[in-house]
XYZ file of C-alpha atoms in Angstrom:
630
model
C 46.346 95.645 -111.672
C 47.601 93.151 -109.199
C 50.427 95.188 -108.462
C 47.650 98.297 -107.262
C 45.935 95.642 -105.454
C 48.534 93.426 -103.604
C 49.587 97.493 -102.655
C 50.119 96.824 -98.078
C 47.822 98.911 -96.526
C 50.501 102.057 -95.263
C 48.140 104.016 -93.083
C 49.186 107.339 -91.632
C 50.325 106.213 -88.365
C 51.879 103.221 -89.288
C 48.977 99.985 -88.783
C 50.925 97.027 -88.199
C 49.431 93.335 -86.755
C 50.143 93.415 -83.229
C 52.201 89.690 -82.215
C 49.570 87.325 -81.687
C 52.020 84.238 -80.912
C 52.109 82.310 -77.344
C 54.591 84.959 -75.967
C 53.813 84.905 -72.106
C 56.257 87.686 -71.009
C 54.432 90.802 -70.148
C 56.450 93.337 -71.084
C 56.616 91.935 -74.736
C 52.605 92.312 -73.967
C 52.721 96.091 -74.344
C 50.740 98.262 -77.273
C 52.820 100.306 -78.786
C 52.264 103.570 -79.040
C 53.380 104.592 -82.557
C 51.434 101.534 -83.964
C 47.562 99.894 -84.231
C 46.022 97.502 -85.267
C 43.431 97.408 -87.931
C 40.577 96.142 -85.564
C 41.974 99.608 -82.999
C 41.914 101.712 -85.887
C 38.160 101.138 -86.260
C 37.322 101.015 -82.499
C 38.304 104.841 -82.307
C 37.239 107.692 -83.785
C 39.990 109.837 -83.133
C 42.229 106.814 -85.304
C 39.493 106.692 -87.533
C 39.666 110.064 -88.513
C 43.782 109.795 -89.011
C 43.053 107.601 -91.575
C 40.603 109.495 -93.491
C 43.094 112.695 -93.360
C 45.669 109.946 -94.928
C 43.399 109.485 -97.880
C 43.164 112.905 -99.004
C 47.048 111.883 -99.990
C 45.524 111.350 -103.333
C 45.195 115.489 -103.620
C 48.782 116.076 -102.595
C 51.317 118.269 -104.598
C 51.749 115.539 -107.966
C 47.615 115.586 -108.585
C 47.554 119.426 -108.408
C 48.336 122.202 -111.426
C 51.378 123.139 -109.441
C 53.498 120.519 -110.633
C 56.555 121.630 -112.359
C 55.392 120.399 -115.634
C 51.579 121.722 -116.181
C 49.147 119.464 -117.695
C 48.630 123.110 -120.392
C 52.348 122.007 -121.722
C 49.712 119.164 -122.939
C 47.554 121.402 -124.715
C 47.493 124.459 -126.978
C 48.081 126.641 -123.610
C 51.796 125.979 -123.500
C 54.754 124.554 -123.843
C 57.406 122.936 -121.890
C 60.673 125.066 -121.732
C 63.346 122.559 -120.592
C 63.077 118.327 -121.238
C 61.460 116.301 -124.291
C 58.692 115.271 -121.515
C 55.987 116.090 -123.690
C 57.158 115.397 -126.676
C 56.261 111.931 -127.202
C 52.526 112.582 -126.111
C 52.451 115.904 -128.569
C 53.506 114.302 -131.349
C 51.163 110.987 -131.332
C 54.145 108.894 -130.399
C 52.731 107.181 -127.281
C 51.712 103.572 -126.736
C 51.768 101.317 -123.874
C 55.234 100.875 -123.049
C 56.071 104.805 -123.025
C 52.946 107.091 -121.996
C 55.215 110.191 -122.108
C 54.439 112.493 -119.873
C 54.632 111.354 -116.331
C 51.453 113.181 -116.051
C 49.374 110.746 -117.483
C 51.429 107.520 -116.422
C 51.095 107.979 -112.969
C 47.204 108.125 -112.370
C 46.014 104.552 -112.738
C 48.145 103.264 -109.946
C 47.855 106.433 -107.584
C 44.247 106.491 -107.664
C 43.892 102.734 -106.924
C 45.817 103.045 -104.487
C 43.244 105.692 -102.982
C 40.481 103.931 -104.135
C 41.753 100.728 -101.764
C 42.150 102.942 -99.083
C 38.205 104.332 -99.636
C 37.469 101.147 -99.858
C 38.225 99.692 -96.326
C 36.861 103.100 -94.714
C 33.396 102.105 -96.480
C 33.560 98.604 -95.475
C 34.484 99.391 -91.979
C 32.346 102.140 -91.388
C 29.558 100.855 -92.949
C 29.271 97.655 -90.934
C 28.736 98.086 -87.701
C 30.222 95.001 -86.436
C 33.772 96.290 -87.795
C 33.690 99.235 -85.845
C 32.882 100.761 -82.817
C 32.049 104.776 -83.672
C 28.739 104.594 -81.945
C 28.080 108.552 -82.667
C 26.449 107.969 -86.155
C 26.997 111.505 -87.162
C 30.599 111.470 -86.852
C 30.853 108.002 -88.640
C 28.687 109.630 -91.616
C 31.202 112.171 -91.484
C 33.843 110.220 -92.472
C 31.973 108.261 -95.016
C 31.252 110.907 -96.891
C 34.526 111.834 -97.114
C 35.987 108.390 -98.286
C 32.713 108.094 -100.792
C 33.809 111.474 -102.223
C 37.416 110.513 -102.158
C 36.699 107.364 -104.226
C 34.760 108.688 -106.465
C 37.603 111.655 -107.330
C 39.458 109.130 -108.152
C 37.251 107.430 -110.339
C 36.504 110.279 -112.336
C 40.292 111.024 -112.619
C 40.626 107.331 -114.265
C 37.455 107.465 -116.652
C 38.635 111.030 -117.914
C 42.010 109.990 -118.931
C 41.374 105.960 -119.918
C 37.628 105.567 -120.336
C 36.318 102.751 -118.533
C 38.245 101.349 -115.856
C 38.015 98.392 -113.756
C 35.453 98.742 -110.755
C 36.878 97.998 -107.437
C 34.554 98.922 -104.783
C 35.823 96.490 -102.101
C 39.221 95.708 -100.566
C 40.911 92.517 -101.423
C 42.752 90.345 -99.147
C 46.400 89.612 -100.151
C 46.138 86.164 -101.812
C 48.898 84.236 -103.565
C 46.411 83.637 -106.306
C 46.861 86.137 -109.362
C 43.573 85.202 -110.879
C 42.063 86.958 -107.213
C 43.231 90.335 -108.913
C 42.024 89.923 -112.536
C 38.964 91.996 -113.318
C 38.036 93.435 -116.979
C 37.264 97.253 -117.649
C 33.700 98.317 -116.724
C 31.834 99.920 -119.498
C 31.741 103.935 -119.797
C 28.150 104.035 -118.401
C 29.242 101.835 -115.428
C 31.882 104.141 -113.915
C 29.630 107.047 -114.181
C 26.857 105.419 -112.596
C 29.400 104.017 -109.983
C 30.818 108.061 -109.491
C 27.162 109.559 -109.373
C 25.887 106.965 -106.773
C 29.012 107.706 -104.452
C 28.464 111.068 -104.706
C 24.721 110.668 -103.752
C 26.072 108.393 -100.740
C 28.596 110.883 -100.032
C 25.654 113.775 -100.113
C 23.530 112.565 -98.285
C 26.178 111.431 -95.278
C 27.507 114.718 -94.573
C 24.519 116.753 -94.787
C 24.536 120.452 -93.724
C 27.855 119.416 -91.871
C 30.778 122.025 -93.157
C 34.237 120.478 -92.175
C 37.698 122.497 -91.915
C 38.917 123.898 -94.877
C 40.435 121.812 -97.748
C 38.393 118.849 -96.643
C 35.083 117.886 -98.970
C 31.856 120.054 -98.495
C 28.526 119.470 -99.623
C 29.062 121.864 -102.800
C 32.822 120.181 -104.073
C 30.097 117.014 -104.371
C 27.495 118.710 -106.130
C 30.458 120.187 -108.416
C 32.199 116.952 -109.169
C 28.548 115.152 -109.784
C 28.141 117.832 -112.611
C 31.675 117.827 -113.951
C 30.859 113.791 -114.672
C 27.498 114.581 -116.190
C 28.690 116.694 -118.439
C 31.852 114.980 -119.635
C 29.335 112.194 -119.766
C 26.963 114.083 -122.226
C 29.835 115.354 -124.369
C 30.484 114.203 -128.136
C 33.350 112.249 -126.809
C 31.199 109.617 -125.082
C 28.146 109.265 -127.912
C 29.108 106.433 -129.541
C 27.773 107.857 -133.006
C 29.425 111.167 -132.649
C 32.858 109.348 -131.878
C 33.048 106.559 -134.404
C 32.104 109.429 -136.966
C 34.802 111.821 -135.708
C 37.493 108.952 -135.164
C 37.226 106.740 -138.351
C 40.596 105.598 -138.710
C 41.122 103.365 -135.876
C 40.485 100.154 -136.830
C 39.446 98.545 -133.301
C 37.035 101.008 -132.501
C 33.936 99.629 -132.626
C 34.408 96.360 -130.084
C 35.681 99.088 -127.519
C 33.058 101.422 -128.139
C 31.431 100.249 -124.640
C 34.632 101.200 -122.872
C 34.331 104.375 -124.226
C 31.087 106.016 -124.673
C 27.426 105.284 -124.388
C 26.275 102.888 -126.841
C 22.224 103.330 -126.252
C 19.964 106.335 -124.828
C 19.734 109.716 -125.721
C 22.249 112.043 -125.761
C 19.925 115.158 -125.324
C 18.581 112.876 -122.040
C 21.901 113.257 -120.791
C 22.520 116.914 -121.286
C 19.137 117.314 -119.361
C 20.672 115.441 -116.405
C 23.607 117.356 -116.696
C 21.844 120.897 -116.604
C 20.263 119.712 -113.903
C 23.157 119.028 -111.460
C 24.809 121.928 -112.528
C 21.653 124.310 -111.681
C 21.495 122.059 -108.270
C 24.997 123.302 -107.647
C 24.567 126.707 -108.516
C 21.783 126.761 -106.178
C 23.599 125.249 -103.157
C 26.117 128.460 -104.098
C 27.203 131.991 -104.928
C 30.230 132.494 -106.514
C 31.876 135.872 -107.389
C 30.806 139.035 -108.398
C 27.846 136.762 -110.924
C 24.964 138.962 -110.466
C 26.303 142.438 -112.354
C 24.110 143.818 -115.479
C 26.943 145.633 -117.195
C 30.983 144.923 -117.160
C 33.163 146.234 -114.610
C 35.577 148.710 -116.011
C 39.078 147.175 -117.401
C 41.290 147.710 -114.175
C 38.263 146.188 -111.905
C 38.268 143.475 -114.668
C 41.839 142.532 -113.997
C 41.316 142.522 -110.242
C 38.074 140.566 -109.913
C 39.962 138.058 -112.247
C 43.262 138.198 -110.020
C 41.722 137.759 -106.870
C 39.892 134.944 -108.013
C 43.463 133.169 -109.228
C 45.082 134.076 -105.624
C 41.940 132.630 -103.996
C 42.433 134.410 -100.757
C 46.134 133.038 -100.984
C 47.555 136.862 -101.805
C 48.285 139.476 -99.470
C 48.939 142.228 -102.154
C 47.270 145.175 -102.645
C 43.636 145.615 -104.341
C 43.353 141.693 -103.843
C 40.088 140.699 -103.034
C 40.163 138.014 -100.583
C 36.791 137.576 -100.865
C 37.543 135.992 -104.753
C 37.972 132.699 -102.381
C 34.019 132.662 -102.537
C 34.730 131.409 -106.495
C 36.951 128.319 -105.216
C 34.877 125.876 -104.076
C 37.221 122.508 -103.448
C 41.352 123.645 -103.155
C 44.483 122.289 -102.364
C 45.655 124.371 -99.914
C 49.979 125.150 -99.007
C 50.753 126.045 -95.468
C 53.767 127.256 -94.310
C 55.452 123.481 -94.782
C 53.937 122.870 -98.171
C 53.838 125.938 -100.355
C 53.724 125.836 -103.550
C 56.564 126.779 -106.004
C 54.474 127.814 -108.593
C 56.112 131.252 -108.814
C 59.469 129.754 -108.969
C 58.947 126.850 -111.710
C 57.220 129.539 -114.206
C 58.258 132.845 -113.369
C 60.735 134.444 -115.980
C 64.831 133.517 -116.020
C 65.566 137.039 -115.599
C 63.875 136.973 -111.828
C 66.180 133.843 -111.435
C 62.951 131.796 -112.221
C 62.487 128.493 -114.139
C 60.013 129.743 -117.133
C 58.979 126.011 -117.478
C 55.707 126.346 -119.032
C 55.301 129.325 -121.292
C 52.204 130.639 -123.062
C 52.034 130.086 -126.488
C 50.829 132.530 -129.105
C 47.770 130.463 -129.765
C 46.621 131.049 -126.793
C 47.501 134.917 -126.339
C 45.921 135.153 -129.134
C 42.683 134.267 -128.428
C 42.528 136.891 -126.169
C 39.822 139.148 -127.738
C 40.021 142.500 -128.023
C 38.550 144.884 -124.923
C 35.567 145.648 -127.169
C 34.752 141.887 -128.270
C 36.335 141.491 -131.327
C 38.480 139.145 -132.437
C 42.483 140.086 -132.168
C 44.275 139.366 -135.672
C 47.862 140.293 -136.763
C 46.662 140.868 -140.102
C 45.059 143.939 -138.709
C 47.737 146.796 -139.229
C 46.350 148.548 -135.432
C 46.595 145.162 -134.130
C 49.964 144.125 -135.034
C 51.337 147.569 -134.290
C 50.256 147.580 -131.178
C 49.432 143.875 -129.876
C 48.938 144.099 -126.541
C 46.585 147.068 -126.151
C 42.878 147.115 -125.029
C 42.946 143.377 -124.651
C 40.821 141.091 -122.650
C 41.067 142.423 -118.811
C 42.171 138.559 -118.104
C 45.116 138.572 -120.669
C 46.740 141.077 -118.609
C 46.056 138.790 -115.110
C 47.468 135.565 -117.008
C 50.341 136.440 -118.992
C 53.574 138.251 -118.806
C 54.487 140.265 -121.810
C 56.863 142.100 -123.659
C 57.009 145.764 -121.790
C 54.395 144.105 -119.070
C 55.466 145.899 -115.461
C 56.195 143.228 -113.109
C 57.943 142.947 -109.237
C 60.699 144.831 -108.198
C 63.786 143.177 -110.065
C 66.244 144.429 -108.058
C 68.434 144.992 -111.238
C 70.016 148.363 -111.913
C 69.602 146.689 -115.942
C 66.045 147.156 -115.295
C 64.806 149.864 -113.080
C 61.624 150.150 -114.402
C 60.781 146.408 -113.488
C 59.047 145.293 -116.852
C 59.452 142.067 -118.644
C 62.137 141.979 -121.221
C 61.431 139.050 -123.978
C 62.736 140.939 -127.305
C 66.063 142.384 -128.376
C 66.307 145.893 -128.445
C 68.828 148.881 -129.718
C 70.760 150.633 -127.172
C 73.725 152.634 -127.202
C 76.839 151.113 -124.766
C 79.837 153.282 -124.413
C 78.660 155.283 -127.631
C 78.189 152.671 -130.356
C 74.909 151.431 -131.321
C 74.896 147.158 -130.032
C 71.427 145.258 -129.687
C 70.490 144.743 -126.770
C 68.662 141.047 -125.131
C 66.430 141.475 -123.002
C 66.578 140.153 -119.327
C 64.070 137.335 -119.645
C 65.694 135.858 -123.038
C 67.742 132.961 -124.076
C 70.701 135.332 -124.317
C 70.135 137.030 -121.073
C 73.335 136.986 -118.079
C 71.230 135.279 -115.891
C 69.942 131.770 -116.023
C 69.604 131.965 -119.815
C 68.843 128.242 -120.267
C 65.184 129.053 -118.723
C 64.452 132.185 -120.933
C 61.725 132.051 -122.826
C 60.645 130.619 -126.180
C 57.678 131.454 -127.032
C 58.251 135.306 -126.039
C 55.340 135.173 -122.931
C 55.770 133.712 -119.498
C 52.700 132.805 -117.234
C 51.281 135.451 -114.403
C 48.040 133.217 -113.057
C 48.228 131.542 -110.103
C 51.486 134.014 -109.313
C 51.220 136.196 -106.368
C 51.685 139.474 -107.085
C 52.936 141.101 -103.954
C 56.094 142.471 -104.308
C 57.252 140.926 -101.153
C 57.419 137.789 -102.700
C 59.932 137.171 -105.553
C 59.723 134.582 -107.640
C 62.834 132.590 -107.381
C 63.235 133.775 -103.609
C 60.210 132.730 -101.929
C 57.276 130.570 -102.164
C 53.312 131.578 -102.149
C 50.457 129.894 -100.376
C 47.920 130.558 -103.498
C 45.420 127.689 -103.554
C 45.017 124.939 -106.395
C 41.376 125.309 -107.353
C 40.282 121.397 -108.222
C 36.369 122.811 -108.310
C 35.469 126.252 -108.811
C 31.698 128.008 -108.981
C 32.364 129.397 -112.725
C 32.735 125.607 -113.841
C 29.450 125.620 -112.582
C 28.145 128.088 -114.367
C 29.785 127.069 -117.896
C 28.720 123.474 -117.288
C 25.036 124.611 -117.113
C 26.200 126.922 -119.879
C 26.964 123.962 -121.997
C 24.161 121.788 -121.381
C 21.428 124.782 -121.996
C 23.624 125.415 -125.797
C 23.107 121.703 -126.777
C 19.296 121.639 -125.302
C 18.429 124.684 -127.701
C 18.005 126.928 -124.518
C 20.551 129.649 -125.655
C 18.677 132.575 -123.926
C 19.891 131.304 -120.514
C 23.422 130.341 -121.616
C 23.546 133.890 -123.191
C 22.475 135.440 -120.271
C 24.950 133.460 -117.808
C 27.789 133.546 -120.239
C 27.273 137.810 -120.211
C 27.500 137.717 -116.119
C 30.976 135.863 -116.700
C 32.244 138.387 -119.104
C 30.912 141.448 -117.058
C 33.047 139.771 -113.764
C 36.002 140.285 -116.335
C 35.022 143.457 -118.070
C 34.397 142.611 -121.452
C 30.863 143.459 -123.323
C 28.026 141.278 -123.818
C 27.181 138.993 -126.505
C 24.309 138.619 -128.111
C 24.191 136.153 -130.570
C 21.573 133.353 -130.120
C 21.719 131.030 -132.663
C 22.738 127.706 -131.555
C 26.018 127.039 -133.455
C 27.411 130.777 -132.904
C 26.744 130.594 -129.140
C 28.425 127.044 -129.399
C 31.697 128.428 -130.427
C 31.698 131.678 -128.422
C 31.140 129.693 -125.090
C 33.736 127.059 -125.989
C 36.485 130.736 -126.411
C 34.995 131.531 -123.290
C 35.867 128.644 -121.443
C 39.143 128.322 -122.829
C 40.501 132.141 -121.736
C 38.136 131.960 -118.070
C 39.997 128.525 -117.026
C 43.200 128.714 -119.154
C 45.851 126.840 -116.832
C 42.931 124.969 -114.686
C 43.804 121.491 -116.428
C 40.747 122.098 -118.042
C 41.449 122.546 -121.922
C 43.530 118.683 -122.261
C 39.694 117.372 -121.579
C 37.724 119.926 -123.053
C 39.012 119.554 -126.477
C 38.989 115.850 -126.486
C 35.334 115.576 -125.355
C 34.061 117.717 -127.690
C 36.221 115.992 -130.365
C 37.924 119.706 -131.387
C 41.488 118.056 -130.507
C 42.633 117.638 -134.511
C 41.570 121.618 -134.920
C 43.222 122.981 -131.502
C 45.478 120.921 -129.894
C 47.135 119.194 -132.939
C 47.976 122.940 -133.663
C 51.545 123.799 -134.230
C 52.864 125.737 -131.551
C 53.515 129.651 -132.253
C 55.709 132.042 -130.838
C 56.598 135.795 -131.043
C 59.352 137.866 -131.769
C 60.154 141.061 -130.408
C 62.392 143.956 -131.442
C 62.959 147.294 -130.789
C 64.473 150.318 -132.751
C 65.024 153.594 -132.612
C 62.806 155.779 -133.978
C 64.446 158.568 -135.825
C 65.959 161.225 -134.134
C 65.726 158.974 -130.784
C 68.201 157.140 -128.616
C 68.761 155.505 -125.254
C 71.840 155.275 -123.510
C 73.445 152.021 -121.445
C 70.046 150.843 -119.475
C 67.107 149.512 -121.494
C 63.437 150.473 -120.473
C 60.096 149.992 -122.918
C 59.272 153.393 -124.200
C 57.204 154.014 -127.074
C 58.522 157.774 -127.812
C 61.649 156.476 -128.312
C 61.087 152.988 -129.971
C 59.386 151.269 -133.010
C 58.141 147.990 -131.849
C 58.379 144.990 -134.386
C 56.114 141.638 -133.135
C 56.794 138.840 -135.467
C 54.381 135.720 -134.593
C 55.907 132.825 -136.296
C 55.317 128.774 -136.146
C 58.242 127.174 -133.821
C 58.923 123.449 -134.378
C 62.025 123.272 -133.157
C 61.203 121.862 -130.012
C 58.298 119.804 -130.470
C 56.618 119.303 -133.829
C 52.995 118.856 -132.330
C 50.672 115.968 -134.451
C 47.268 115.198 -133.539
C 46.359 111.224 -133.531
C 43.116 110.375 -132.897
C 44.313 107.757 -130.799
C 45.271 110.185 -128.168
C 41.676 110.463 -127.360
C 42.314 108.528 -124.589
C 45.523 107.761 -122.788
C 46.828 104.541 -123.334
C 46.912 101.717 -120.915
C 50.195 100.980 -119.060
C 51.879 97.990 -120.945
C 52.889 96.589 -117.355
C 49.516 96.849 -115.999
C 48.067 94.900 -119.095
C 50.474 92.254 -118.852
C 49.630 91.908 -114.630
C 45.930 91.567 -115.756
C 45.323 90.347 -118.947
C 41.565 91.098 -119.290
C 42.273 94.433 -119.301
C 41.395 95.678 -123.336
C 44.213 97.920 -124.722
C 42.489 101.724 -125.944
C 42.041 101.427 -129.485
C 45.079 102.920 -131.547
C 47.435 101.237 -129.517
C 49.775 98.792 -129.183
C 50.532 96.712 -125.969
């Protein structure tokens, strides 16, 4: 902790202490112009508002899906193609002294180091003797940007540690290491500490609506109900967790750090409803009010366009989707975002980093509801036919059409991830496909799990994968969170008419029928599928499973692939260049475990994220996560 605290203030022009010694030469006398002092910074708006901007650091490219390796490689949506950086964390073998995945390690000290930086703002802004912004307005502005700010951050901590230390003023740099040692706050705390900035943050900015990617009054309202909900979650009852997670031995004196040890669960999920409904309220979303489903090619656009977020210029995009996105990271020209490039498939000269596992394609249900099963003879034949709209907008398959390749191996641009006969020069050879492990090109990024990812890739055909980069938003908050938080809160209140009904106008947006089961367990799971396939790759699922203490039955999954391959039928042939053809072919699709790579455990210890070793040892009343070792 001291470390995050000592941290020199670095603000985005440079504030350095201007020479206060007895110099009387005057042209040593002279402000620069390239640097200010802290007491300028606050006399100025203009300065003022640099330094908010600087804050919003803590959304820059590391704390946004379109890192190279995807928070899903985490989870039960994927898995990492190319390093063991995962592998630690996915088979229970982290501890305090090796988190694993950078992922994890990197939020406590980035997000104090945000928090400090919220913290000034609020103290100088708040005090009207530190600063001279007489247009109360504009100073309210900016306040309710660094309150929001600060409390992102705070919410970031609590979902990955549990309670974390509160820190809601700026420390002076002091030589005194017992200045910077403060214990965790309990569970309870932090949330009250996140709700009441985003009240403060609320209220400050009003019916004020500033430039896009900055915070607006509905990205508050959404990240208020995100924390209620997590908050209400089986995670967080203290009951509910100590009966789920039995085996850890230091449990029950961390409980407080953890979850709520008093009140009423059902009490929470009534506050949560409530700031989801206020959210939905304040907002609209996409396409939410239809009776019946779209058909299955309007399914796959609606769901598109809401992944491209008004980032696409292809054809049949709906820029309008953007509606759906309600708080982004947005890439510009200087900044885009090389999603495309880090997942696409090896044979576009892509990276294929995080790849889709079979668990997750298949819980894609069939077009007409039911569940898809490979012990169904029509379903294995023929796996992916009349599927969810949104498995064709997510994932790249076997025989999938793609963007021109530009290969005269494949001039009917389709995604090649089996092996396949073909006759070369007469004789009968097998054939790998273009986006394999054996392909010519790039093979080392071929795929392993036989899928690739297509959400959050553009798909205008201008823009290649490997060749150029796309400006398709990072969606922190979205409206259809809102809708399955309120989901999830009516479900656990008994109110299952309304999460029925709201659940159907999600599935309609995607084209798939409506349910109608009621009864409070079976709506349970059938919302919990549904959030799972809506936000699949939205660094949702890693939190999701853990809070509703699923993670043994999901995550701890081993991972599953598919094989592919291809022969002739009888009496059929193909000569020299492969295309997917189903007069001519029998497909074979073998799903199969794959441990090779990563043996995936579940340990209940990996509830929570452990503590960084070094931080511990900098602050020694910090309490170690229970399962863990310093």
């Amino acid at each position: 902790m001291r470390r995050i605290i000592k941290v020199k203030i670095s603000y985005i022009l440079s504030v350095m202490l201007l020479c206060t010694t007895g110099c009387s030469t005057d042209f040593l006398n002279i402000t620069p112009r390239n640097a200010f002092s802290d007491e300028t910074i606050w006399q100025d708006p203009v300065l003022a508002e640099k330094f908010i901007s600087d804050i919003y650091n803590a959304f820059d490219a590391t704390n946004s899906g379109f890192t190279e390796q995807m928070q899903a490689s985490a989870t039960d949506e994927s898995l990492w193609n190319h390093t063991d950086a995962f592998l630690l964390l996915n088979t229970g073998a982290i501890n305090g002294a090796n988190q694993g995945w950078s992922g994890t390690s990197r939020w406590w000290e980035r997000m104090y180091t945000y928090i400090r930086f919220s913290n000034i703002a609020v103290e100088k802004l708040t005090d009207d003797t530190k600063n001279g912004i007489k247009d109360q307005p504009a100073k309210d502005k900016l306040l309710a940007q660094a309150y929001f700010i600060r409390a992102y951050c705070y919410h970031q901590l609590l979902r990955y540690y549990g309670g974390v230390p509160l820190i809601i003023n700026s420390y002076e740099y002091s030589e005194d290491p017992t200045v910077y040692k403060k214990e965790r706050a309990t569970y309870e705390a932090c949330v009250n500490q996140i709700i009441q900035d985003c009240d403060e943050s609320y209220k400050r900015l009003g019916g004020v609506k500033l430039e896009k990617g900055r915070v607006n009054a509905l990205a508050i309202l959404a990240l208020k109900s995100r924390t209620l909900i997590y908050a209400a979650s089986d995670l967080h009852d203290s009951k509910k967790l100590t009966t789920k997670v039995s085996d850890l031995g230091d449990i029950a004196d961390k409980l407080p750090l953890l979850a709520y040890t008093s009140g009423s669960q059902q009490e929470r999920y009534r506050l949560a409803q409530a700031a989801a409904k206020a959210a939905m309220d304040a907002g609209a979303g996409y396409k939410l009010n239809l009776t019946e489903p779209v058909s299955v090619n309007q399914g796959i656009t609606n769901y598109k366009s809401i992944a491209m977020g008004g980032g696409s210029k292809a054809a049949g995009i709906d820029v309008t989707a953007a509606a759906d996105v309600i708080f982004a990271r947005y890439f510009i020209t200087e900044q885009s975002s090389s999603h495309a490039r880090d997942n696409g498939p090896n044979g576009y000269s892509s990276w294929g980093g995080n790849q889709p596992l079979g668990l997750l394609v298949d819980d894609y249900e069939m077009s007409d509801g039911t569940k898809f099963d490979w012990n169904n003879p029509v379903h294995k034949t023929a796996p992916y036919k009349n599927r969810d709209p949104r498995f064709y907008a997510s994932i790249l398959y076997d025989g999938a059409d793609w963007k021109p390749r530009n290969n005269a191996a494949d001039p009917a641009n389709q995604i090649q991830t089996g092996t396949y006969d073909l006759l070369v020069g007469g004789n009968l050879t097998k054939f790998s496909g273009l986006d394999t492990k054996q392909a010519p090109r790039e093979s080392h990024n071929g795929t392993w799990t036989g899928y690739y990812i297509g959400k959050f890739i553009d798909p205008d055909p201008d823009i290649i994968d490997a060749q150029a980069r796309q400006y398709v938003p990072w969606p922190y908050f979205r409206y259809t969170e809102l809708v399955f938080n309120y989901v999830e809160a009516s479900i656990e209140l008994g109110e299952t008419e309304i999460a029925k009904t709201w659940l159907n106008k999600i599935r309609f947006r995607a084209g798939m029928p409506a349910i109608t089961a009621t009864d409070q367990n079976t709506l349970r799971k059938i919302y919990r599928h549904e959030r799972r396939i809506e936000m699949a790759y939205e660094q949702q699922r890693f939190f999701d499973a853990r809070r509703w203490l699923i993670a043994d039955e999901t995550l701890g999954r081993k991972v599953t692939i598919v094989k592919v391959d291809a022969t002739f039928k009888p009496g059929k042939s193909l000569a020299n260049t492969y295309k997917h053809d189903e007069s001519i072919y029998d497909y074979n699709y073998t799903p199969q475990e794959f441990n090779t790579k990563e043996n995936r455990i579940w340990k209940n210890q990996l509830y929570f994220i452990p503590l960084s070793r070094d931080e511990i040892r900098k602050n020694p009343l910090l309490v170690q996560n229970p399962g863990y070792v310093e």
